[in-house]
mmCIF file of C-alpha atoms in Angstrom:
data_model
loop_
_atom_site.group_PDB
_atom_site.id
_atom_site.type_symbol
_atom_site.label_atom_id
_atom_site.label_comp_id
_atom_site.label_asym_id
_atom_site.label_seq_id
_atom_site.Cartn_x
_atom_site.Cartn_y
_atom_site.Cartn_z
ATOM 1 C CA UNK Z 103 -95.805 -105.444 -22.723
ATOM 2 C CA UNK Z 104 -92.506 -104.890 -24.434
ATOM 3 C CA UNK Z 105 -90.826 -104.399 -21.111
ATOM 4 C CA UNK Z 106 -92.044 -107.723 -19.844
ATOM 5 C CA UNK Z 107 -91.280 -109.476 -23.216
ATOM 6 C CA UNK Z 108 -87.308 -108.277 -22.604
ATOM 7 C CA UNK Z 109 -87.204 -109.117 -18.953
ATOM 8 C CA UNK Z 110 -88.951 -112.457 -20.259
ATOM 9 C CA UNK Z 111 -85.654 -113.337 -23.031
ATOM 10 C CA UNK Z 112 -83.112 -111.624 -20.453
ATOM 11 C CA UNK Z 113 -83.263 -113.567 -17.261
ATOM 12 C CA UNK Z 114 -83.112 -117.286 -19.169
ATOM 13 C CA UNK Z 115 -80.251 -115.877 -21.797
ATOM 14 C CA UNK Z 116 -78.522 -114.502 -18.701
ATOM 15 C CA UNK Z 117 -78.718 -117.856 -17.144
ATOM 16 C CA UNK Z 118 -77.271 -119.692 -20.455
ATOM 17 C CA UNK Z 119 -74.709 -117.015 -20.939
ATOM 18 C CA UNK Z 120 -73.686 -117.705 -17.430
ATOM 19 C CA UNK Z 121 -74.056 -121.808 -18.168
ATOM 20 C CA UNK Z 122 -71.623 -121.126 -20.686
ATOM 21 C CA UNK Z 123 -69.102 -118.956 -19.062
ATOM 22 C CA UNK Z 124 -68.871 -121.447 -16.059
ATOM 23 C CA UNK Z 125 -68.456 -124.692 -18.889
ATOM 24 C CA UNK Z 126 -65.898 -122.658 -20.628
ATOM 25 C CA UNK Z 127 -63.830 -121.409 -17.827
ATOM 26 C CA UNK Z 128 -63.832 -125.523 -16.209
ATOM 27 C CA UNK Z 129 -62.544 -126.267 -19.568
ATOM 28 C CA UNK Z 130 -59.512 -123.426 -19.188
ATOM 29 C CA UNK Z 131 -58.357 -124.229 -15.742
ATOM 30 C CA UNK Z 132 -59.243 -127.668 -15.169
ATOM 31 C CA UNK Z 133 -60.329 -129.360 -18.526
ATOM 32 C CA UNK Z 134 -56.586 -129.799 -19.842
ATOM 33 C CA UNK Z 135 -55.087 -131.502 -16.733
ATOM 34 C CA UNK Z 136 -56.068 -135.047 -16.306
ATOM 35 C CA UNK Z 137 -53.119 -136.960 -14.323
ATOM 36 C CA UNK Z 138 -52.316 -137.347 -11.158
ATOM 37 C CA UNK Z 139 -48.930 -137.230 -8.977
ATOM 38 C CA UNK Z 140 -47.928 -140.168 -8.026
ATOM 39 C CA UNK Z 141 -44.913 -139.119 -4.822
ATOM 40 C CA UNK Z 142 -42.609 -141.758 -3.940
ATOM 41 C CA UNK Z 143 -43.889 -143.102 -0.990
ATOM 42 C CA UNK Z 144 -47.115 -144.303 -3.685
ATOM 43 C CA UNK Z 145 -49.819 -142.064 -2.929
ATOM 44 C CA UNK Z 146 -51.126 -140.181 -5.444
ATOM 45 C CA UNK Z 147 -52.637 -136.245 -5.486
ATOM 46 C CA UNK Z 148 -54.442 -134.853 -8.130
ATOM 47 C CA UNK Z 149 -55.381 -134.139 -10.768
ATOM 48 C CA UNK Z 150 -55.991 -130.552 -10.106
ATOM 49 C CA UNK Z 151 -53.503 -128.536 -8.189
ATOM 50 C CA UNK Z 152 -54.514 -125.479 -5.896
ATOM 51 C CA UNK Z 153 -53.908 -122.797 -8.231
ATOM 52 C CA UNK Z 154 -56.156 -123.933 -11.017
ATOM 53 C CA UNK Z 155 -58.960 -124.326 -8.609
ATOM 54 C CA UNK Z 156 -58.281 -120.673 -7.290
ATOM 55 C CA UNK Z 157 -58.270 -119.602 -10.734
ATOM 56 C CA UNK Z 158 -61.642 -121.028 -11.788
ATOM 57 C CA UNK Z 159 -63.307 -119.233 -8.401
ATOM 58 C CA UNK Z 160 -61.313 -115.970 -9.586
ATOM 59 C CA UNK Z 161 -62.432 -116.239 -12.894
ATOM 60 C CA UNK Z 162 -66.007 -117.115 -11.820
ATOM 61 C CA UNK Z 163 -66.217 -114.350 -9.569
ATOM 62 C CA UNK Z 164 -66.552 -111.125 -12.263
ATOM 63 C CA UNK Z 165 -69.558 -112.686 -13.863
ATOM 64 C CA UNK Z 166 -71.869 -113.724 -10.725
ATOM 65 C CA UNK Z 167 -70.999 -110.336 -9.570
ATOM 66 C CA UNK Z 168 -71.841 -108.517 -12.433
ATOM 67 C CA UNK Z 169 -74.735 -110.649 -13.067
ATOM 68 C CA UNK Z 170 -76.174 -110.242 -9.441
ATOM 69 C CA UNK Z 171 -75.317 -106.384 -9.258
ATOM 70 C CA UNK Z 172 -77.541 -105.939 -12.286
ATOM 71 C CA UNK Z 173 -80.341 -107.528 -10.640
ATOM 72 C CA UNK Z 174 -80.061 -111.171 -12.455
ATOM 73 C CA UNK Z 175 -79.116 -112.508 -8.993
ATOM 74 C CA UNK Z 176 -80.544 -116.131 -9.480
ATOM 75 C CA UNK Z 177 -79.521 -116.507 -13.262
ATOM 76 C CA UNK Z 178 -75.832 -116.151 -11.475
ATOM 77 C CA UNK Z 179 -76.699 -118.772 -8.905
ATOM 78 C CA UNK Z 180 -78.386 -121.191 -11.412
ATOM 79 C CA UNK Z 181 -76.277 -120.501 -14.488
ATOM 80 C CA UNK Z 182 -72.886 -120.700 -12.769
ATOM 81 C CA UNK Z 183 -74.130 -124.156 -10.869
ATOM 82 C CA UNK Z 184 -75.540 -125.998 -13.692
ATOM 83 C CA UNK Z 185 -72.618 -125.098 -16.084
ATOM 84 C CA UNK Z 186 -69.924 -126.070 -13.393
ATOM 85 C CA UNK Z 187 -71.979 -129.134 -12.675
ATOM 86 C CA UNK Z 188 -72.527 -129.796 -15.899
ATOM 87 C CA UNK Z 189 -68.686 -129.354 -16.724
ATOM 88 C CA UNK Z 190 -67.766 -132.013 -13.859
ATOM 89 C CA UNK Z 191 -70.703 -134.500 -14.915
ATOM 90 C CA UNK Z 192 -68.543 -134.366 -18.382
ATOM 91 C CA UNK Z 193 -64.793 -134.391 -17.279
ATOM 92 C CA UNK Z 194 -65.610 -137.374 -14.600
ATOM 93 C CA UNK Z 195 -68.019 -139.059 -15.805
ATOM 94 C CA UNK Z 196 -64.981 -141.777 -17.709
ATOM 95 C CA UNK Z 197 -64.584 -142.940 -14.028
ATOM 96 C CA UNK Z 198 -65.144 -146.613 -13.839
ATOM 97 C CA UNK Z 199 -66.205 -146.512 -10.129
ATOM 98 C CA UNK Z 200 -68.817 -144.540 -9.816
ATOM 99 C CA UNK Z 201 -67.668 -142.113 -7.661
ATOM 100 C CA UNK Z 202 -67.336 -139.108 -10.220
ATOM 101 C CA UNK Z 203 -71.416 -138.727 -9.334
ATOM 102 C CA UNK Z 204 -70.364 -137.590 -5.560
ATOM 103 C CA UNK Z 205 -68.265 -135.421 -6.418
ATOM 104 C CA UNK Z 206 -70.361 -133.922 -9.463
ATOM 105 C CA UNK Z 207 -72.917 -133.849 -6.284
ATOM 106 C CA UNK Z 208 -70.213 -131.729 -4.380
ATOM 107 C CA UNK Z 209 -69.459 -129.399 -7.210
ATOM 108 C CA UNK Z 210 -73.246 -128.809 -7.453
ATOM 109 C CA UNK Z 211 -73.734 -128.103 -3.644
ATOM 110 C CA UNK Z 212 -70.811 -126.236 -3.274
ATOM 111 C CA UNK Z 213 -71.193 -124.055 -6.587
ATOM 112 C CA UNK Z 214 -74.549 -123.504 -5.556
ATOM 113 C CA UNK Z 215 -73.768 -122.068 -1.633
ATOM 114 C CA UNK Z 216 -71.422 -120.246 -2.765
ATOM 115 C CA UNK Z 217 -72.689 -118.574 -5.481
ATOM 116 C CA UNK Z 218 -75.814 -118.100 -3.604
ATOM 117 C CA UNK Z 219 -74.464 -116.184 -0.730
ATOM 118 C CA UNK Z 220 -71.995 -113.982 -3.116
ATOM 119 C CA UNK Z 221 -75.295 -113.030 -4.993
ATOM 120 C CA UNK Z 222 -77.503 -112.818 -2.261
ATOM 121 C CA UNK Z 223 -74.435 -110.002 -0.451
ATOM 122 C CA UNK Z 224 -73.975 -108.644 -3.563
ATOM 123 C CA UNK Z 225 -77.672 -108.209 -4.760
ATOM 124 C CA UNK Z 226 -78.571 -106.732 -1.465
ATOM 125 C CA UNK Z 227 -75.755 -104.163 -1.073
ATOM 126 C CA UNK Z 228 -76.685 -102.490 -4.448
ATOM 127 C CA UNK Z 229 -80.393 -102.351 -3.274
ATOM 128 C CA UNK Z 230 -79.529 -100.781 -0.174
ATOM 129 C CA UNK Z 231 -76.989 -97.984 -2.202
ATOM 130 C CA UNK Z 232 -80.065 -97.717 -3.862
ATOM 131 C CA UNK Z 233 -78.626 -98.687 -7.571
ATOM 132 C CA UNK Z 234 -81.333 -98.550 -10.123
ATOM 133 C CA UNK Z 235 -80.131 -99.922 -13.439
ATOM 134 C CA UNK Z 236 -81.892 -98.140 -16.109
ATOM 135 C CA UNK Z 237 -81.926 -99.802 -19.473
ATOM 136 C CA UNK Z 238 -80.949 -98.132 -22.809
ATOM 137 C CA UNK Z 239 -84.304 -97.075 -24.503
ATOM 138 C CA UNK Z 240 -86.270 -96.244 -20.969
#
């Protein structure tokens, strides 16, 4: 019973912890930059520039791992989603058209593929090496 009582608090608290790591990295790469380039011929890019999407992926990319290699494969795929989504949902949402929601949609979709298929490679490799994680106590 106390096995299935731990396994019980782990997989949600992995999920939040995950939540959490994906809202606070958004904030560190993306949270602080919130104007766009305006070039001279008028069009505009932004607000985000390549590297500090590349750096949120790089930075999200130890923790799913880690997460999925120890056998908490969907609290990687659900944490890292809803705390991206969530993230977007908050940084957009000021957006007087509307739009932010499609593109919160697109962060959700996207963070969830991906995610899902680094888990899902990851998760499987380490059953086929035949890693057992045994837990401190057991």
């Amino acid at each position: 019973m106390c096995m299935r009582l731990q396994k019980s608090v782990r997989r949600p608290l992995a999920t939040l912890v995950l939540a959490g790591m994906a809202m606070a990295a958004w904030a560190a790469w993306l949270g602080w930059d919130q104007h766009r380039d305006v070039h001279p011929d008028g069009s505009t890019t932004g607000p985000y520039e390549a590297w500090q999407v590349i750096g949120l992926g790089l930075t999200l990319l130890a923790p799913v791992c880690w997460a999925a290699f120890r056998e908490y494969a969907a609290a990687a795929v659900l944490g890292t989603t809803a705390g991206l989504t969530i993230a977007a949902w908050y940084d957009w949402s000021d957006d007087s058209s509307g739009l932010f929601a499609i593109g919160v949609g697109m962060v959700m979709i996207g963070s969830l593929v991906v995610t899902g298929i680094l888990s899902l490679l990851i998760a499987s490799s380490a059953r086929k090496a035949g890693v057992r994680h045994r837990r401190p106590g057991h």
